[in-house]
Amino acid sequence: VGLRARVLSRLLPSVGPLALSVLAGGAFAKYVQQARWSALSVSFSDAARVTTTQIYELATYVQQSNPEVARQILLITEHTRDAGTGLLHHAWDESRVQQWSHAASGVSPQFWGRALGWYVMALVDILDDFPPEHPQQHALVDCLQSAAAAVARVQDAESGLWWQVLDAGGRAENYLEASASAMFVYALAKGVRQQHLHAGLLGVAQR
């Protein structure tokens, strides 16, 4: 029973409230209010009531959660990440027919602050549902770490904010972008709290 309680305490924080309410016939519904808590304690009495089949269903859900989400993140990272800067291009056109797309790579020429902000914010939130046991968790963490390092390198030294076109600070008509900066602060702070990013990046978020 003790082992079962420890297994449940490890698996349950990775499951969202809706899934908790319906998985295994509602066996885990009592934990809906604690959904995604970083520390969730399961009592021996609760563990004793859960069947092996219900634990297997929970583990299978966690193992297979959001496969399409991971695929899309990894796909866009593969096609838009710049090898030199680590930043992600604003967009990618597989067909290369858009006027902004590069003839060879299909990417747009700019690194747009809000676009990368949405990407890193999505990553830290997605990782709430991908425990270390998930086969794609490490790849997603790698994406976050690479993007976070790139974001830190282009932070404006004077203001602590980020430019709308990230690698063109001070260029005419470029500007310090508040919403992108807020998204980067959120992603960096949460990534550090999740222990996916090194603690030094919290200082970047706090500037």
mmCIF file of C-alpha atoms in Angstrom:
data_model
loop_
_atom_site.group_PDB
_atom_site.id
_atom_site.type_symbol
_atom_site.label_atom_id
_atom_site.label_comp_id
_atom_site.label_asym_id
_atom_site.label_seq_id
_atom_site.Cartn_x
_atom_site.Cartn_y
_atom_site.Cartn_z
ATOM 1 C CA VAL A 1 0.000 0.000 0.000
ATOM 2 C CA GLY A 2 2.867 2.377 0.759
ATOM 3 C CA LEU A 3 4.351 1.862 -2.707
ATOM 4 C CA ARG A 4 0.931 2.384 -4.279
ATOM 5 C CA ALA A 5 0.518 5.648 -2.373
ATOM 6 C CA ARG A 6 3.932 6.878 -3.575
ATOM 7 C CA VAL A 7 3.112 5.971 -7.190
ATOM 8 C CA LEU A 8 -0.189 7.837 -7.020
ATOM 9 C CA SER A 9 1.478 10.870 -5.403
ATOM 10 C CA ARG A 10 3.870 10.990 -8.367
ATOM 11 C CA LEU A 11 1.286 10.482 -11.113
ATOM 12 C CA LEU A 12 -1.680 12.555 -9.933
ATOM 13 C CA PRO A 13 -0.022 16.028 -10.077
ATOM 14 C CA SER A 14 0.439 15.554 -13.833
ATOM 15 C CA VAL A 15 -3.289 15.206 -14.509
ATOM 16 C CA GLY A 16 -5.679 18.092 -15.092
ATOM 17 C CA PRO A 17 -8.997 18.510 -13.239
ATOM 18 C CA LEU A 18 -11.266 17.255 -16.025
ATOM 19 C CA ALA A 19 -9.273 14.059 -16.481
ATOM 20 C CA LEU A 20 -9.140 13.497 -12.720
ATOM 21 C CA SER A 21 -12.923 13.656 -12.560
ATOM 22 C CA VAL A 22 -13.474 10.924 -15.164
ATOM 23 C CA LEU A 23 -10.408 8.660 -15.201
ATOM 24 C CA ALA A 24 -10.909 5.139 -13.874
ATOM 25 C CA GLY A 25 -14.616 5.699 -13.374
ATOM 26 C CA GLY A 26 -14.041 8.745 -11.187
ATOM 27 C CA ALA A 27 -11.710 6.934 -8.780
ATOM 28 C CA PHE A 28 -9.511 10.053 -8.516
ATOM 29 C CA ALA A 29 -12.266 12.692 -8.539
ATOM 30 C CA LYS A 30 -11.577 13.665 -4.924
ATOM 31 C CA TYR A 31 -8.256 15.159 -6.086
ATOM 32 C CA VAL A 32 -9.814 17.600 -8.587
ATOM 33 C CA GLN A 33 -9.313 20.538 -6.197
ATOM 34 C CA GLN A 34 -5.611 19.626 -5.971
ATOM 35 C CA ALA A 35 -5.127 19.249 -9.723
ATOM 36 C CA ARG A 36 -1.550 20.058 -10.784
ATOM 37 C CA TRP A 37 -0.331 20.748 -7.261
ATOM 38 C CA SER A 38 3.406 20.230 -7.223
ATOM 39 C CA ALA A 39 3.096 18.174 -4.036
ATOM 40 C CA LEU A 40 0.070 15.944 -3.596
ATOM 41 C CA SER A 41 -0.117 13.487 -0.715
ATOM 42 C CA VAL A 42 -2.133 10.268 -1.044
ATOM 43 C CA SER A 43 -3.115 8.552 2.199
ATOM 44 C CA PHE A 44 -2.663 4.839 2.749
ATOM 45 C CA SER A 45 -6.435 4.438 3.083
ATOM 46 C CA ASP A 46 -7.006 6.102 -0.296
ATOM 47 C CA ALA A 47 -4.289 3.997 -1.895
ATOM 48 C CA ALA A 48 -5.802 0.821 -0.476
ATOM 49 C CA ARG A 49 -9.154 1.568 -2.126
ATOM 50 C CA VAL A 50 -7.696 2.054 -5.626
ATOM 51 C CA THR A 51 -7.416 -1.067 -7.758
ATOM 52 C CA THR A 52 -4.406 -2.088 -9.827
ATOM 53 C CA THR A 53 -6.511 -1.622 -12.964
ATOM 54 C CA GLN A 54 -7.346 1.960 -11.989
ATOM 55 C CA ILE A 55 -3.678 2.770 -11.337
ATOM 56 C CA TYR A 56 -2.780 1.262 -14.711
ATOM 57 C CA GLU A 57 -5.402 3.445 -16.417
ATOM 58 C CA LEU A 58 -3.985 6.511 -14.687
ATOM 59 C CA ALA A 59 -0.401 5.622 -15.623
ATOM 60 C CA THR A 60 -1.413 4.969 -19.236
ATOM 61 C CA TYR A 61 -3.124 8.346 -19.429
ATOM 62 C CA VAL A 62 -0.054 10.129 -18.073
ATOM 63 C CA GLN A 63 2.239 8.218 -20.442
ATOM 64 C CA GLN A 64 0.148 9.048 -23.505
ATOM 65 C CA SER A 65 -1.049 12.529 -22.569
ATOM 66 C CA ASN A 66 -1.150 15.138 -25.289
ATOM 67 C CA PRO A 67 0.949 13.367 -27.951
ATOM 68 C CA GLU A 68 -0.209 15.819 -30.639
ATOM 69 C CA VAL A 69 0.741 18.808 -28.472
ATOM 70 C CA ALA A 70 4.286 17.499 -28.135
ATOM 71 C CA ARG A 71 4.485 16.715 -31.844
ATOM 72 C CA GLN A 72 3.441 20.251 -32.806
ATOM 73 C CA ILE A 73 5.915 21.885 -30.413
ATOM 74 C CA LEU A 74 8.786 19.737 -31.661
ATOM 75 C CA LEU A 75 7.787 20.290 -35.297
ATOM 76 C CA ILE A 76 7.701 24.084 -35.082
ATOM 77 C CA THR A 77 10.943 24.104 -33.112
ATOM 78 C CA GLU A 78 12.672 21.988 -35.746
ATOM 79 C CA HIS A 79 11.616 24.292 -38.572
ATOM 80 C CA THR A 80 11.863 27.747 -37.008
ATOM 81 C CA ARG A 81 14.769 27.680 -34.545
ATOM 82 C CA ASP A 82 17.763 29.642 -35.777
ATOM 83 C CA ALA A 83 20.992 27.719 -35.339
ATOM 84 C CA GLY A 84 23.034 30.847 -34.661
ATOM 85 C CA THR A 85 20.901 32.718 -32.122
ATOM 86 C CA GLY A 86 18.620 29.996 -30.745
ATOM 87 C CA LEU A 87 15.660 32.320 -31.364
ATOM 88 C CA LEU A 88 12.604 31.085 -33.252
ATOM 89 C CA HIS A 89 11.551 32.769 -36.474
ATOM 90 C CA HIS A 90 8.093 34.326 -36.430
ATOM 91 C CA ALA A 91 6.611 31.858 -38.918
ATOM 92 C CA TRP A 92 7.318 28.985 -41.298
ATOM 93 C CA ASP A 93 5.664 28.173 -44.623
ATOM 94 C CA GLU A 94 6.148 24.563 -45.663
ATOM 95 C CA SER A 95 5.118 25.377 -49.246
ATOM 96 C CA ARG A 96 7.448 28.405 -49.563
ATOM 97 C CA VAL A 97 4.726 30.335 -51.419
ATOM 98 C CA GLN A 98 4.198 33.181 -48.924
ATOM 99 C CA GLN A 99 6.017 36.366 -49.925
ATOM 100 C CA TRP A 100 7.806 36.499 -46.573
ATOM 101 C CA SER A 101 9.079 32.930 -46.650
ATOM 102 C CA HIS A 102 12.720 32.120 -47.312
ATOM 103 C CA ALA A 103 13.107 30.211 -50.567
ATOM 104 C CA ALA A 104 15.143 27.432 -48.981
ATOM 105 C CA SER A 105 13.977 27.230 -45.362
ATOM 106 C CA GLY A 106 10.448 28.653 -45.580
ATOM 107 C CA VAL A 107 10.937 30.815 -42.464
ATOM 108 C CA SER A 108 10.067 34.464 -42.065
ATOM 109 C CA PRO A 109 12.991 36.879 -41.659
ATOM 110 C CA GLN A 110 12.091 38.272 -38.210
ATOM 111 C CA PHE A 111 12.289 37.029 -34.644
ATOM 112 C CA TRP A 112 9.052 38.469 -33.266
ATOM 113 C CA GLY A 113 8.831 38.992 -29.504
ATOM 114 C CA ARG A 114 5.184 38.112 -28.956
ATOM 115 C CA ALA A 115 5.413 34.986 -31.094
ATOM 116 C CA LEU A 116 8.316 33.649 -29.061
ATOM 117 C CA GLY A 117 6.542 34.764 -25.896
ATOM 118 C CA TRP A 118 3.541 32.578 -26.681
ATOM 119 C CA TYR A 119 5.871 29.687 -27.465
ATOM 120 C CA VAL A 120 7.748 29.740 -24.148
ATOM 121 C CA MET A 121 4.568 30.378 -22.152
ATOM 122 C CA ALA A 122 2.910 27.406 -23.835
ATOM 123 C CA LEU A 123 5.943 25.241 -23.094
ATOM 124 C CA VAL A 124 5.995 25.841 -19.348
ATOM 125 C CA ASP A 125 2.241 25.245 -19.121
ATOM 126 C CA ILE A 126 2.394 22.110 -21.280
ATOM 127 C CA LEU A 127 5.169 20.698 -19.115
ATOM 128 C CA ASP A 128 2.737 20.614 -16.177
ATOM 129 C CA ASP A 129 1.192 17.625 -17.963
ATOM 130 C CA PHE A 130 4.411 15.874 -19.006
ATOM 131 C CA PRO A 131 6.072 14.072 -16.090
ATOM 132 C CA PRO A 132 9.676 12.838 -16.348
ATOM 133 C CA GLU A 133 8.381 9.383 -17.296
ATOM 134 C CA HIS A 134 6.797 10.706 -20.496
ATOM 135 C CA PRO A 135 8.928 9.772 -23.545
ATOM 136 C CA GLN A 136 8.830 13.326 -24.936
ATOM 137 C CA GLN A 137 9.279 15.268 -21.714
ATOM 138 C CA HIS A 138 13.037 15.645 -22.049
ATOM 139 C CA ALA A 139 12.738 16.901 -25.632
ATOM 140 C CA LEU A 140 10.226 19.547 -24.515
ATOM 141 C CA VAL A 141 12.492 20.608 -21.657
ATOM 142 C CA ASP A 142 15.362 20.928 -24.141
ATOM 143 C CA CYS A 143 13.171 23.234 -26.260
ATOM 144 C CA LEU A 144 12.404 25.385 -23.225
ATOM 145 C CA GLN A 145 16.025 25.573 -22.080
ATOM 146 C CA SER A 146 17.266 26.522 -25.543
ATOM 147 C CA ALA A 147 14.622 29.219 -25.991
ATOM 148 C CA ALA A 148 15.110 30.597 -22.485
ATOM 149 C CA ALA A 149 18.856 30.968 -23.017
ATOM 150 C CA ALA A 150 18.245 32.743 -26.320
ATOM 151 C CA VAL A 151 15.669 35.067 -24.740
ATOM 152 C CA ALA A 152 18.066 35.967 -21.935
ATOM 153 C CA ARG A 153 20.764 36.925 -24.452
ATOM 154 C CA VAL A 154 18.559 39.496 -26.201
ATOM 155 C CA GLN A 155 17.100 41.188 -23.109
ATOM 156 C CA ASP A 156 17.578 44.949 -23.241
ATOM 157 C CA ALA A 157 20.371 45.723 -20.792
ATOM 158 C CA GLU A 158 19.065 49.138 -19.764
ATOM 159 C CA SER A 159 15.345 48.516 -19.265
ATOM 160 C CA GLY A 160 15.227 44.768 -18.609
ATOM 161 C CA LEU A 161 12.498 44.510 -21.271
ATOM 162 C CA TRP A 162 12.519 42.895 -24.712
ATOM 163 C CA TRP A 163 12.165 44.454 -28.157
ATOM 164 C CA GLN A 164 9.325 43.573 -30.500
ATOM 165 C CA VAL A 165 11.896 42.451 -33.099
ATOM 166 C CA LEU A 166 14.131 40.670 -30.655
ATOM 167 C CA ASP A 167 17.504 40.946 -32.333
ATOM 168 C CA ALA A 168 17.092 44.504 -33.598
ATOM 169 C CA GLY A 169 17.163 46.577 -30.427
ATOM 170 C CA GLY A 170 17.255 50.310 -31.136
ATOM 171 C CA ARG A 171 16.396 49.982 -34.828
ATOM 172 C CA ALA A 172 14.054 52.685 -36.142
ATOM 173 C CA GLU A 173 10.378 51.842 -35.535
ATOM 174 C CA ASN A 174 11.270 48.900 -33.308
ATOM 175 C CA TYR A 175 10.072 49.278 -29.720
ATOM 176 C CA LEU A 176 10.252 47.712 -26.273
ATOM 177 C CA GLU A 177 7.267 45.376 -26.148
ATOM 178 C CA ALA A 178 5.383 45.104 -22.844
ATOM 179 C CA SER A 179 3.279 42.025 -23.587
ATOM 180 C CA ALA A 180 6.216 40.019 -24.928
ATOM 181 C CA SER A 181 8.263 41.044 -21.886
ATOM 182 C CA ALA A 182 5.475 39.905 -19.547
ATOM 183 C CA MET A 183 5.291 36.545 -21.311
ATOM 184 C CA PHE A 184 9.045 36.030 -21.028
ATOM 185 C CA VAL A 185 8.995 36.929 -17.325
ATOM 186 C CA TYR A 186 6.181 34.434 -16.721
ATOM 187 C CA ALA A 187 7.897 31.628 -18.626
ATOM 188 C CA LEU A 188 11.307 32.176 -17.052
ATOM 189 C CA ALA A 189 9.951 32.405 -13.509
ATOM 190 C CA LYS A 190 7.707 29.376 -13.906
ATOM 191 C CA GLY A 191 10.438 27.361 -15.625
ATOM 192 C CA VAL A 192 12.763 28.009 -12.690
ATOM 193 C CA ARG A 193 10.022 27.058 -10.229
ATOM 194 C CA GLN A 194 9.429 23.825 -12.165
ATOM 195 C CA GLN A 195 13.191 23.185 -11.970
ATOM 196 C CA HIS A 196 13.368 22.922 -15.763
ATOM 197 C CA LEU A 197 15.476 26.112 -15.950
ATOM 198 C CA HIS A 198 18.538 27.002 -13.908
ATOM 199 C CA ALA A 199 18.025 29.377 -11.000
ATOM 200 C CA GLY A 200 20.120 32.130 -12.590
ATOM 201 C CA LEU A 201 17.359 32.827 -15.086
ATOM 202 C CA LEU A 202 15.126 34.065 -12.263
ATOM 203 C CA GLY A 203 17.401 37.094 -12.087
ATOM 204 C CA VAL A 204 16.696 37.754 -15.772
ATOM 205 C CA ALA A 205 12.960 37.646 -15.059
ATOM 206 C CA GLN A 206 13.317 40.013 -12.111
ATOM 207 C CA ARG A 207 15.313 42.740 -13.873
#
